Amino acid sequence: MGRTEVLHELVARSADRSRQAAAVRQGELELTYGELQALAVQFAAELACAGVGEGQVVALDLPGNVRMIAAMLATGILGGAFLPLDQRDPVARQAALGADFAAAALVTEDAVHATGAAARLDGRPAYVTYTAGSAERPRAVVTGQRVAVDHVEAALHEYRLRPGDRQLQFTPPGSGLAVEEVFTTLASGATLVLRDADFGYEDVADFLRLADERALTVLTLPTGLCEEFGGELARRPKLLLPRGLRLLVAGGEPASAQACAAWQAAARDAGFRIVNSTGPSDCAAERPLSLLR
């Protein structure tokens, strides 16, 4: 089999290998790989009817849910680039995002909204994210398919993800780290566990209880939260990590030795590992959006 060049094909291969395995779980809702793939194909047909084609951007105004995952895959099937919007962003930032390009469609919880825009990105774009920047002037980063696939495959090798793993999709959808969470999980045949309405926590004890209830084996957390929780774990040495949790990925800046030591001391599994990662958008060369009209 030839080398995979696009993200959605990594997921399609998982679906081909194990169509009945659990792909996505959110609360009581669970989709198998076969069901997720069928939903993505159906969604792609809906986007095509809205005028989405190769190189065009699809803005996703969605929370981290099954519809978001299906829309990511569907956009890739059509050769487009998805732009996950962070619903926590202020209105000024949202307006700044829209000023950079003309999305062919906007996907919300209720519908696919066609815009009639014909602008296309050059090359083979996978998705668009934005640097934190200021609320008024965030900067666009286009991540191409080849860069995205290379990053996911490298992460799979480093994280040793496998069928049977359960990874939490914790990071806000608008970040490159969230893309890593989604595609490393689904490319490995593991289960992506989406945060549901009950996933609220006040401290590390609450968070670890929720992780245990969902039988998580892999966690990806922003480095700042890893540090915060590491400090709490150091102050509460009787707290232990859930059984089966074998990997913590700290996304962003390197986690401190003190925080890593606290997480390690709380681990039940002698094989527990901590890996520092930056998302594929950070690894890609940043460039402004190049539009072909």
C-alpha positions as YAML, in Angstrom:
chain: A
units: angstrom
residues:
- id: 1
  name: MET
  ca: [0.00, 0.00, 0.00]
- id: 2
  name: GLY
  ca: [1.36, 3.42, -0.95]
- id: 3
  name: ARG
  ca: [2.28, 6.16, 1.43]
- id: 4
  name: THR
  ca: [-0.67, 8.08, 2.86]
- id: 5
  name: GLU
  ca: [-0.62, 11.72, 1.81]
- id: 6
  name: VAL
  ca: [-3.73, 13.14, 3.48]
- id: 7
  name: LEU
  ca: [-5.11, 13.08, 7.02]
- id: 8
  name: HIS
  ca: [-8.52, 11.61, 6.33]
- id: 9
  name: GLU
  ca: [-6.94, 8.58, 4.62]
- id: 10
  name: LEU
  ca: [-5.14, 7.73, 7.88]
- id: 11
  name: VAL
  ca: [-8.55, 7.48, 9.52]
- id: 12
  name: ALA
  ca: [-10.06, 5.58, 6.57]
- id: 13
  name: ARG
  ca: [-7.33, 2.94, 6.95]
- id: 14
  name: SER
  ca: [-8.31, 2.49, 10.61]
- id: 15
  name: ALA
  ca: [-11.91, 2.09, 9.51]
- id: 16
  name: ASP
  ca: [-10.91, -0.53, 6.96]
- id: 17
  name: ARG
  ca: [-8.99, -2.50, 9.60]
- id: 18
  name: SER
  ca: [-11.65, -2.49, 12.31]
- id: 19
  name: ARG
  ca: [-15.02, -1.08, 11.31]
- id: 20
  name: GLN
  ca: [-16.73, -2.29, 14.51]
- id: 21
  name: ALA
  ca: [-14.20, -0.79, 16.94]
- id: 22
  name: ALA
  ca: [-15.21, 2.31, 18.91]
- id: 23
  name: ALA
  ca: [-13.89, 5.44, 17.19]
- id: 24
  name: VAL
  ca: [-15.53, 8.31, 19.10]
- id: 25
  name: ARG
  ca: [-17.26, 8.41, 22.44]
- id: 26
  name: GLN
  ca: [-19.10, 11.35, 24.04]
- id: 27
  name: GLY
  ca: [-21.25, 10.63, 27.05]
- id: 28
  name: GLU
  ca: [-23.57, 7.79, 26.07]
- id: 29
  name: LEU
  ca: [-23.03, 8.35, 22.34]
- id: 30
  name: GLU
  ca: [-20.53, 6.03, 20.68]
- id: 31
  name: LEU
  ca: [-19.68, 5.69, 16.98]
- id: 32
  name: THR
  ca: [-17.72, 2.84, 15.49]
- id: 33
  name: TYR
  ca: [-15.10, 3.48, 12.84]
- id: 34
  name: GLY
  ca: [-17.52, 2.27, 10.20]
- id: 35
  name: GLU
  ca: [-20.24, 4.62, 11.42]
- id: 36
  name: LEU
  ca: [-17.86, 7.57, 11.63]
- id: 37
  name: GLN
  ca: [-16.59, 6.97, 8.12]
- id: 38
  name: ALA
  ca: [-20.14, 6.73, 6.75]
- id: 39
  name: LEU
  ca: [-21.07, 9.97, 8.54]
- id: 40
  name: ALA
  ca: [-18.01, 11.73, 7.09]
- id: 41
  name: VAL
  ca: [-18.89, 10.63, 3.54]
- id: 42
  name: GLN
  ca: [-22.48, 11.81, 4.03]
- id: 43
  name: PHE
  ca: [-21.22, 15.12, 5.42]
- id: 44
  name: ALA
  ca: [-18.87, 15.52, 2.45]
- id: 45
  name: ALA
  ca: [-21.82, 15.22, 0.08]
- id: 46
  name: GLU
  ca: [-23.62, 17.94, 2.04]
- id: 47
  name: LEU
  ca: [-20.57, 20.24, 1.88]
- id: 48
  name: ALA
  ca: [-20.22, 19.59, -1.85]
- id: 49
  name: CYS
  ca: [-23.83, 20.65, -2.36]
- id: 50
  name: ALA
  ca: [-22.95, 23.86, -0.52]
- id: 51
  name: GLY
  ca: [-20.23, 24.52, -3.10]
- id: 52
  name: VAL
  ca: [-17.14, 23.35, -1.21]
- id: 53
  name: GLY
  ca: [-14.34, 22.14, -3.46]
- id: 54
  name: GLU
  ca: [-10.60, 21.54, -3.54]
- id: 55
  name: GLY
  ca: [-8.51, 24.11, -1.68]
- id: 56
  name: GLN
  ca: [-11.48, 25.88, -0.15]
- id: 57
  name: VAL
  ca: [-11.84, 26.68, 3.53]
- id: 58
  name: VAL
  ca: [-14.68, 25.37, 5.69]
- id: 59
  name: ALA
  ca: [-15.14, 27.25, 8.96]
- id: 60
  name: LEU
  ca: [-16.33, 25.06, 11.83]
- id: 61
  name: ASP
  ca: [-18.29, 26.98, 14.44]
- id: 62
  name: LEU
  ca: [-18.78, 23.94, 16.65]
- id: 63
  name: PRO
  ca: [-17.94, 22.65, 20.11]
- id: 64
  name: GLY
  ca: [-15.75, 19.57, 20.34]
- id: 65
  name: ASN
  ca: [-18.37, 17.01, 19.36]
- id: 66
  name: VAL
  ca: [-19.01, 14.23, 16.86]
- id: 67
  name: ARG
  ca: [-20.24, 16.73, 14.26]
- id: 68
  name: MET
  ca: [-16.91, 18.55, 14.54]
- id: 69
  name: ILE
  ca: [-14.93, 15.35, 13.91]
- id: 70
  name: ALA
  ca: [-17.11, 14.35, 10.96]
- id: 71
  name: ALA
  ca: [-16.79, 17.85, 9.45]
- id: 72
  name: MET
  ca: [-12.97, 17.70, 9.70]
- id: 73
  name: LEU
  ca: [-12.92, 14.40, 7.84]
- id: 74
  name: ALA
  ca: [-15.52, 15.51, 5.29]
- id: 75
  name: THR
  ca: [-13.57, 18.66, 4.42]
- id: 76
  name: GLY
  ca: [-10.48, 16.54, 3.79]
- id: 77
  name: ILE
  ca: [-12.42, 14.17, 1.54]
- id: 78
  name: LEU
  ca: [-13.26, 17.15, -0.69]
- id: 79
  name: GLY
  ca: [-9.65, 18.41, -0.69]
- id: 80
  name: GLY
  ca: [-10.49, 21.46, 1.41]
- id: 81
  name: ALA
  ca: [-9.03, 22.93, 4.59]
- id: 82
  name: PHE
  ca: [-10.98, 23.10, 7.82]
- id: 83
  name: LEU
  ca: [-10.81, 26.07, 10.18]
- id: 84
  name: PRO
  ca: [-12.02, 25.20, 13.69]
- id: 85
  name: LEU
  ca: [-13.28, 28.33, 15.43]
- id: 86
  name: ASP
  ca: [-12.87, 28.62, 19.18]
- id: 87
  name: GLN
  ca: [-16.32, 29.44, 20.52]
- id: 88
  name: ARG
  ca: [-14.76, 31.11, 23.56]
- id: 89
  name: ASP
  ca: [-13.17, 33.80, 21.37]
- id: 90
  name: PRO
  ca: [-14.41, 37.39, 21.64]
- id: 91
  name: VAL
  ca: [-16.41, 38.83, 18.77]
- id: 92
  name: ALA
  ca: [-13.47, 41.03, 17.69]
- id: 93
  name: ARG
  ca: [-11.25, 38.00, 17.19]
- id: 94
  name: GLN
  ca: [-13.94, 36.13, 15.28]
- id: 95
  name: ALA
  ca: [-14.31, 39.12, 12.96]
- id: 96
  name: ALA
  ca: [-10.54, 39.22, 12.40]
- id: 97
  name: LEU
  ca: [-10.53, 35.57, 11.34]
- id: 98
  name: GLY
  ca: [-13.24, 36.20, 8.76]
- id: 99
  name: ALA
  ca: [-11.33, 39.13, 7.29]
- id: 100
  name: ASP
  ca: [-8.39, 36.94, 6.22]
- id: 101
  name: PHE
  ca: [-10.20, 34.71, 3.77]
- id: 102
  name: ALA
  ca: [-13.54, 33.86, 2.24]
- id: 103
  name: ALA
  ca: [-14.74, 30.51, 3.60]
- id: 104
  name: ALA
  ca: [-16.86, 28.54, 1.17]
- id: 105
  name: ALA
  ca: [-19.07, 27.29, 3.99]
- id: 106
  name: LEU
  ca: [-19.72, 27.75, 7.68]
- id: 107
  name: VAL
  ca: [-20.76, 24.68, 9.66]
- id: 108
  name: THR
  ca: [-22.81, 25.18, 12.82]
- id: 109
  name: GLU
  ca: [-24.68, 22.79, 15.09]
- id: 110
  name: ASP
  ca: [-27.83, 23.18, 13.02]
- id: 111
  name: ALA
  ca: [-26.76, 23.49, 9.39]
- id: 112
  name: VAL
  ca: [-24.16, 23.95, 6.68]
- id: 113
  name: HIS
  ca: [-24.28, 27.56, 5.52]
- id: 114
  name: ALA
  ca: [-23.06, 28.15, 1.96]
- id: 115
  name: THR
  ca: [-21.40, 31.53, 1.42]
- id: 116
  name: GLY
  ca: [-20.95, 31.47, -2.35]
- id: 117
  name: ALA
  ca: [-17.24, 32.34, -1.95]
- id: 118
  name: ALA
  ca: [-14.91, 30.87, -4.57]
- id: 119
  name: ALA
  ca: [-11.52, 31.64, -2.98]
- id: 120
  name: ARG
  ca: [-9.07, 28.71, -2.76]
- id: 121
  name: LEU
  ca: [-5.84, 28.10, -0.88]
- id: 122
  name: ASP
  ca: [-2.87, 27.04, -2.97]
- id: 123
  name: GLY
  ca: [-1.06, 23.73, -2.50]
- id: 124
  name: ARG
  ca: [-2.66, 20.90, -0.55]
- id: 125
  name: PRO
  ca: [-3.87, 22.52, 2.66]
- id: 126
  name: ALA
  ca: [-5.16, 20.41, 5.54]
- id: 127
  name: TYR
  ca: [-6.37, 23.02, 7.98]
- id: 128
  name: VAL
  ca: [-5.99, 26.60, 9.17]
- id: 129
  name: THR
  ca: [-5.31, 27.71, 12.73]
- id: 130
  name: TYR
  ca: [-4.45, 31.05, 14.24]
- id: 131
  name: THR
  ca: [-1.68, 32.16, 16.56]
- id: 132
  name: ALA
  ca: [-2.80, 33.54, 19.88]
- id: 133
  name: GLY
  ca: [-1.69, 37.06, 18.94]
- id: 134
  name: SER
  ca: [-3.93, 39.88, 20.04]
- id: 135
  name: ALA
  ca: [-7.69, 39.62, 19.94]
- id: 136
  name: GLU
  ca: [-7.72, 42.10, 17.06]
- id: 137
  name: ARG
  ca: [-4.93, 40.72, 14.88]
- id: 138
  name: PRO
  ca: [-4.39, 36.97, 15.12]
- id: 139
  name: ARG
  ca: [-2.12, 35.51, 12.45]
- id: 140
  name: ALA
  ca: [-3.15, 32.63, 10.20]
- id: 141
  name: VAL
  ca: [-1.08, 29.45, 9.92]
- id: 142
  name: VAL
  ca: [-1.84, 27.08, 7.04]
- id: 143
  name: THR
  ca: [-0.74, 23.50, 7.67]
- id: 144
  name: GLY
  ca: [-0.38, 21.40, 4.54]
- id: 145
  name: GLN
  ca: [-1.41, 17.78, 4.23]
- id: 146
  name: ARG
  ca: [2.13, 16.45, 3.98]
- id: 147
  name: VAL
  ca: [3.29, 18.30, 7.10]
- id: 148
  name: ALA
  ca: [0.18, 17.23, 9.02]
- id: 149
  name: VAL
  ca: [0.54, 13.57, 8.04]
- id: 150
  name: ASP
  ca: [4.27, 13.54, 8.85]
- id: 151
  name: HIS
  ca: [3.55, 14.99, 12.29]
- id: 152
  name: VAL
  ca: [0.77, 12.52, 13.05]
- id: 153
  name: GLU
  ca: [2.89, 9.56, 11.95]
- id: 154
  name: ALA
  ca: [5.84, 10.75, 14.04]
- id: 155
  name: ALA
  ca: [3.56, 11.22, 17.05]
- id: 156
  name: LEU
  ca: [2.10, 7.74, 16.59]
- id: 157
  name: HIS
  ca: [5.60, 6.31, 16.71]
- id: 158
  name: GLU
  ca: [6.57, 8.31, 19.81]
- id: 159
  name: TYR
  ca: [3.32, 7.83, 21.74]
- id: 160
  name: ARG
  ca: [2.95, 4.14, 20.77]
- id: 161
  name: LEU
  ca: [-0.78, 4.55, 20.37]
- id: 162
  name: ARG
  ca: [-2.69, 1.38, 19.59]
- id: 163
  name: PRO
  ca: [-6.22, -0.03, 19.38]
- id: 164
  name: GLY
  ca: [-7.65, -0.21, 22.88]
- id: 165
  name: ASP
  ca: [-6.20, 3.14, 23.92]
- id: 166
  name: ARG
  ca: [-8.64, 5.86, 24.96]
- id: 167
  name: GLN
  ca: [-7.47, 9.45, 24.50]
- id: 168
  name: LEU
  ca: [-9.30, 12.50, 25.80]
- id: 169
  name: GLN
  ca: [-9.94, 15.34, 23.33]
- id: 170
  name: PHE
  ca: [-9.32, 18.12, 25.82]
- id: 171
  name: THR
  ca: [-7.72, 21.03, 23.95]
- id: 172
  name: PRO
  ca: [-9.98, 23.75, 22.40]
- id: 173
  name: PRO
  ca: [-10.84, 22.83, 18.78]
- id: 174
  name: GLY
  ca: [-9.11, 25.92, 17.33]
- id: 175
  name: SER
  ca: [-5.63, 24.76, 18.32]
- id: 176
  name: GLY
  ca: [-3.18, 22.62, 16.38]
- id: 177
  name: LEU
  ca: [-2.79, 20.44, 19.46]
- id: 178
  name: ALA
  ca: [-6.48, 19.51, 19.20]
- id: 179
  name: VAL
  ca: [-5.86, 18.35, 15.63]
- id: 180
  name: GLU
  ca: [-3.05, 16.14, 16.95]
- id: 181
  name: GLU
  ca: [-5.36, 14.65, 19.59]
- id: 182
  name: VAL
  ca: [-8.02, 13.83, 17.02]
- id: 183
  name: PHE
  ca: [-5.90, 12.39, 14.24]
- id: 184
  name: THR
  ca: [-3.33, 10.47, 16.30]
- id: 185
  name: THR
  ca: [-6.21, 8.72, 18.06]
- id: 186
  name: LEU
  ca: [-8.22, 7.91, 14.95]
- id: 187
  name: ALA
  ca: [-5.19, 6.94, 12.85]
- id: 188
  name: SER
  ca: [-4.16, 4.38, 15.47]
- id: 189
  name: GLY
  ca: [-7.53, 2.65, 15.81]
- id: 190
  name: ALA
  ca: [-7.94, 3.91, 19.38]
- id: 191
  name: THR
  ca: [-11.02, 5.62, 20.85]
- id: 192
  name: LEU
  ca: [-11.33, 9.41, 20.98]
- id: 193
  name: VAL
  ca: [-13.18, 10.41, 24.14]
- id: 194
  name: LEU
  ca: [-14.83, 13.81, 23.76]
- id: 195
  name: ARG
  ca: [-15.58, 16.01, 26.74]
- id: 196
  name: ASP
  ca: [-19.27, 15.99, 27.59]
- id: 197
  name: ALA
  ca: [-21.47, 18.26, 29.70]
- id: 198
  name: ASP
  ca: [-20.54, 16.31, 32.84]
- id: 199
  name: PHE
  ca: [-16.81, 16.85, 32.36]
- id: 200
  name: GLY
  ca: [-16.43, 19.76, 34.75]
- id: 201
  name: TYR
  ca: [-13.70, 19.85, 37.38]
- id: 202
  name: GLU
  ca: [-12.50, 22.15, 40.11]
- id: 203
  name: ASP
  ca: [-9.14, 20.61, 40.93]
- id: 204
  name: VAL
  ca: [-6.83, 17.77, 40.03]
- id: 205
  name: ALA
  ca: [-8.76, 15.29, 42.19]
- id: 206
  name: ASP
  ca: [-11.96, 15.96, 40.22]
- id: 207
  name: PHE
  ca: [-10.08, 15.75, 36.94]
- id: 208
  name: LEU
  ca: [-8.46, 12.41, 37.79]
- id: 209
  name: ARG
  ca: [-11.80, 11.00, 38.95]
- id: 210
  name: LEU
  ca: [-13.38, 11.92, 35.61]
- id: 211
  name: ALA
  ca: [-10.41, 10.47, 33.73]
- id: 212
  name: ASP
  ca: [-10.77, 7.23, 35.71]
- id: 213
  name: GLU
  ca: [-14.53, 7.02, 35.04]
- id: 214
  name: ARG
  ca: [-13.82, 7.29, 31.30]
- id: 215
  name: ALA
  ca: [-11.03, 4.71, 31.46]
- id: 216
  name: LEU
  ca: [-8.54, 7.04, 29.78]
- id: 217
  name: THR
  ca: [-5.13, 5.67, 28.89]
- id: 218
  name: VAL
  ca: [-3.70, 8.79, 27.18]
- id: 219
  name: LEU
  ca: [-3.98, 12.46, 28.17]
- id: 220
  name: THR
  ca: [-2.85, 15.50, 26.20]
- id: 221
  name: LEU
  ca: [-2.90, 18.67, 28.29]
- id: 222
  name: PRO
  ca: [-1.56, 22.19, 27.77]
- id: 223
  name: THR
  ca: [1.73, 22.57, 29.61]
- id: 224
  name: GLY
  ca: [0.26, 25.24, 31.89]
- id: 225
  name: LEU
  ca: [-2.37, 22.81, 33.16]
- id: 226
  name: CYS
  ca: [0.24, 20.06, 33.53]
- id: 227
  name: GLU
  ca: [2.19, 22.45, 35.74]
- id: 228
  name: GLU
  ca: [-0.88, 23.42, 37.76]
- id: 229
  name: PHE
  ca: [-1.94, 19.84, 38.32]
- id: 230
  name: GLY
  ca: [1.67, 18.82, 39.02]
- id: 231
  name: GLY
  ca: [1.80, 21.39, 41.82]
- id: 232
  name: GLU
  ca: [-1.44, 20.04, 43.29]
- id: 233
  name: LEU
  ca: [-0.19, 16.45, 43.06]
- id: 234
  name: ALA
  ca: [3.01, 17.44, 44.88]
- id: 235
  name: ARG
  ca: [0.93, 18.95, 47.70]
- id: 236
  name: ARG
  ca: [-1.42, 15.96, 47.85]
- id: 237
  name: PRO
  ca: [0.84, 12.89, 47.68]
- id: 238
  name: LYS
  ca: [-2.03, 10.47, 48.42]
- id: 239
  name: LEU
  ca: [-3.66, 11.25, 45.07]
- id: 240
  name: LEU
  ca: [-2.94, 8.63, 42.43]
- id: 241
  name: LEU
  ca: [-3.46, 8.58, 38.67]
- id: 242
  name: PRO
  ca: [-6.15, 6.30, 37.22]
- id: 243
  name: ARG
  ca: [-5.21, 2.70, 36.62]
- id: 244
  name: GLY
  ca: [-4.42, 2.24, 32.95]
- id: 245
  name: LEU
  ca: [-3.26, 5.83, 32.37]
- id: 246
  name: ARG
  ca: [0.04, 5.19, 30.63]
- id: 247
  name: LEU
  ca: [0.91, 8.44, 28.81]
- id: 248
  name: LEU
  ca: [0.73, 12.16, 29.49]
- id: 249
  name: VAL
  ca: [1.49, 14.51, 26.59]
- id: 250
  name: ALA
  ca: [2.36, 18.05, 27.66]
- id: 251
  name: GLY
  ca: [1.52, 20.33, 24.76]
- id: 252
  name: GLY
  ca: [3.46, 23.53, 24.25]
- id: 253
  name: GLU
  ca: [6.42, 24.67, 26.34]
- id: 254
  name: PRO
  ca: [8.50, 22.00, 28.11]
- id: 255
  name: ALA
  ca: [7.03, 20.95, 31.44]
- id: 256
  name: SER
  ca: [9.23, 21.54, 34.49]
- id: 257
  name: ALA
  ca: [11.17, 18.74, 36.15]
- id: 258
  name: GLN
  ca: [9.19, 19.33, 39.36]
- id: 259
  name: ALA
  ca: [5.81, 18.93, 37.64]
- id: 260
  name: CYS
  ca: [6.95, 15.81, 35.78]
- id: 261
  name: ALA
  ca: [8.28, 14.29, 39.01]
- id: 262
  name: ALA
  ca: [4.92, 14.88, 40.74]
- id: 263
  name: TRP
  ca: [2.98, 13.22, 37.91]
- id: 264
  name: GLN
  ca: [5.45, 10.33, 37.85]
- id: 265
  name: ALA
  ca: [5.18, 9.83, 41.62]
- id: 266
  name: ALA
  ca: [1.38, 9.63, 41.35]
- id: 267
  name: ALA
  ca: [1.45, 7.00, 38.60]
- id: 268
  name: ARG
  ca: [0.23, 3.50, 39.36]
- id: 269
  name: ASP
  ca: [1.94, 2.00, 36.32]
- id: 270
  name: ALA
  ca: [5.74, 1.71, 36.36]
- id: 271
  name: GLY
  ca: [5.66, 2.23, 32.58]
- id: 272
  name: PHE
  ca: [3.92, 5.63, 32.79]
- id: 273
  name: ARG
  ca: [5.53, 8.12, 30.39]
- id: 274
  name: ILE
  ca: [5.50, 11.90, 29.95]
- id: 275
  name: VAL
  ca: [6.18, 13.36, 26.50]
- id: 276
  name: ASN
  ca: [6.46, 17.02, 25.55]
- id: 277
  name: SER
  ca: [4.90, 17.91, 22.20]
- id: 278
  name: THR
  ca: [4.10, 20.86, 20.00]
- id: 279
  name: GLY
  ca: [1.25, 20.60, 17.53]
- id: 280
  name: PRO
  ca: [1.74, 20.26, 13.77]
- id: 281
  name: SER
  ca: [0.91, 23.93, 13.25]
- id: 282
  name: ASP
  ca: [3.90, 24.89, 15.40]
- id: 283
  name: CYS
  ca: [6.15, 22.54, 13.47]
- id: 284
  name: ALA
  ca: [4.99, 23.89, 10.10]
- id: 285
  name: ALA
  ca: [6.48, 26.98, 8.55]
- id: 286
  name: GLU
  ca: [4.12, 29.84, 9.22]
- id: 287
  name: ARG
  ca: [2.94, 31.69, 6.14]
- id: 288
  name: PRO
  ca: [0.07, 34.00, 5.36]
- id: 289
  name: LEU
  ca: [-2.94, 32.62, 3.59]
- id: 290
  name: SER
  ca: [-2.33, 32.51, -0.14]
- id: 291
  name: LEU
  ca: [-5.61, 32.73, -1.97]
- id: 292
  name: LEU
  ca: [-6.38, 31.85, -5.57]
- id: 293
  name: ARG
  ca: [-9.57, 33.51, -6.72]
...
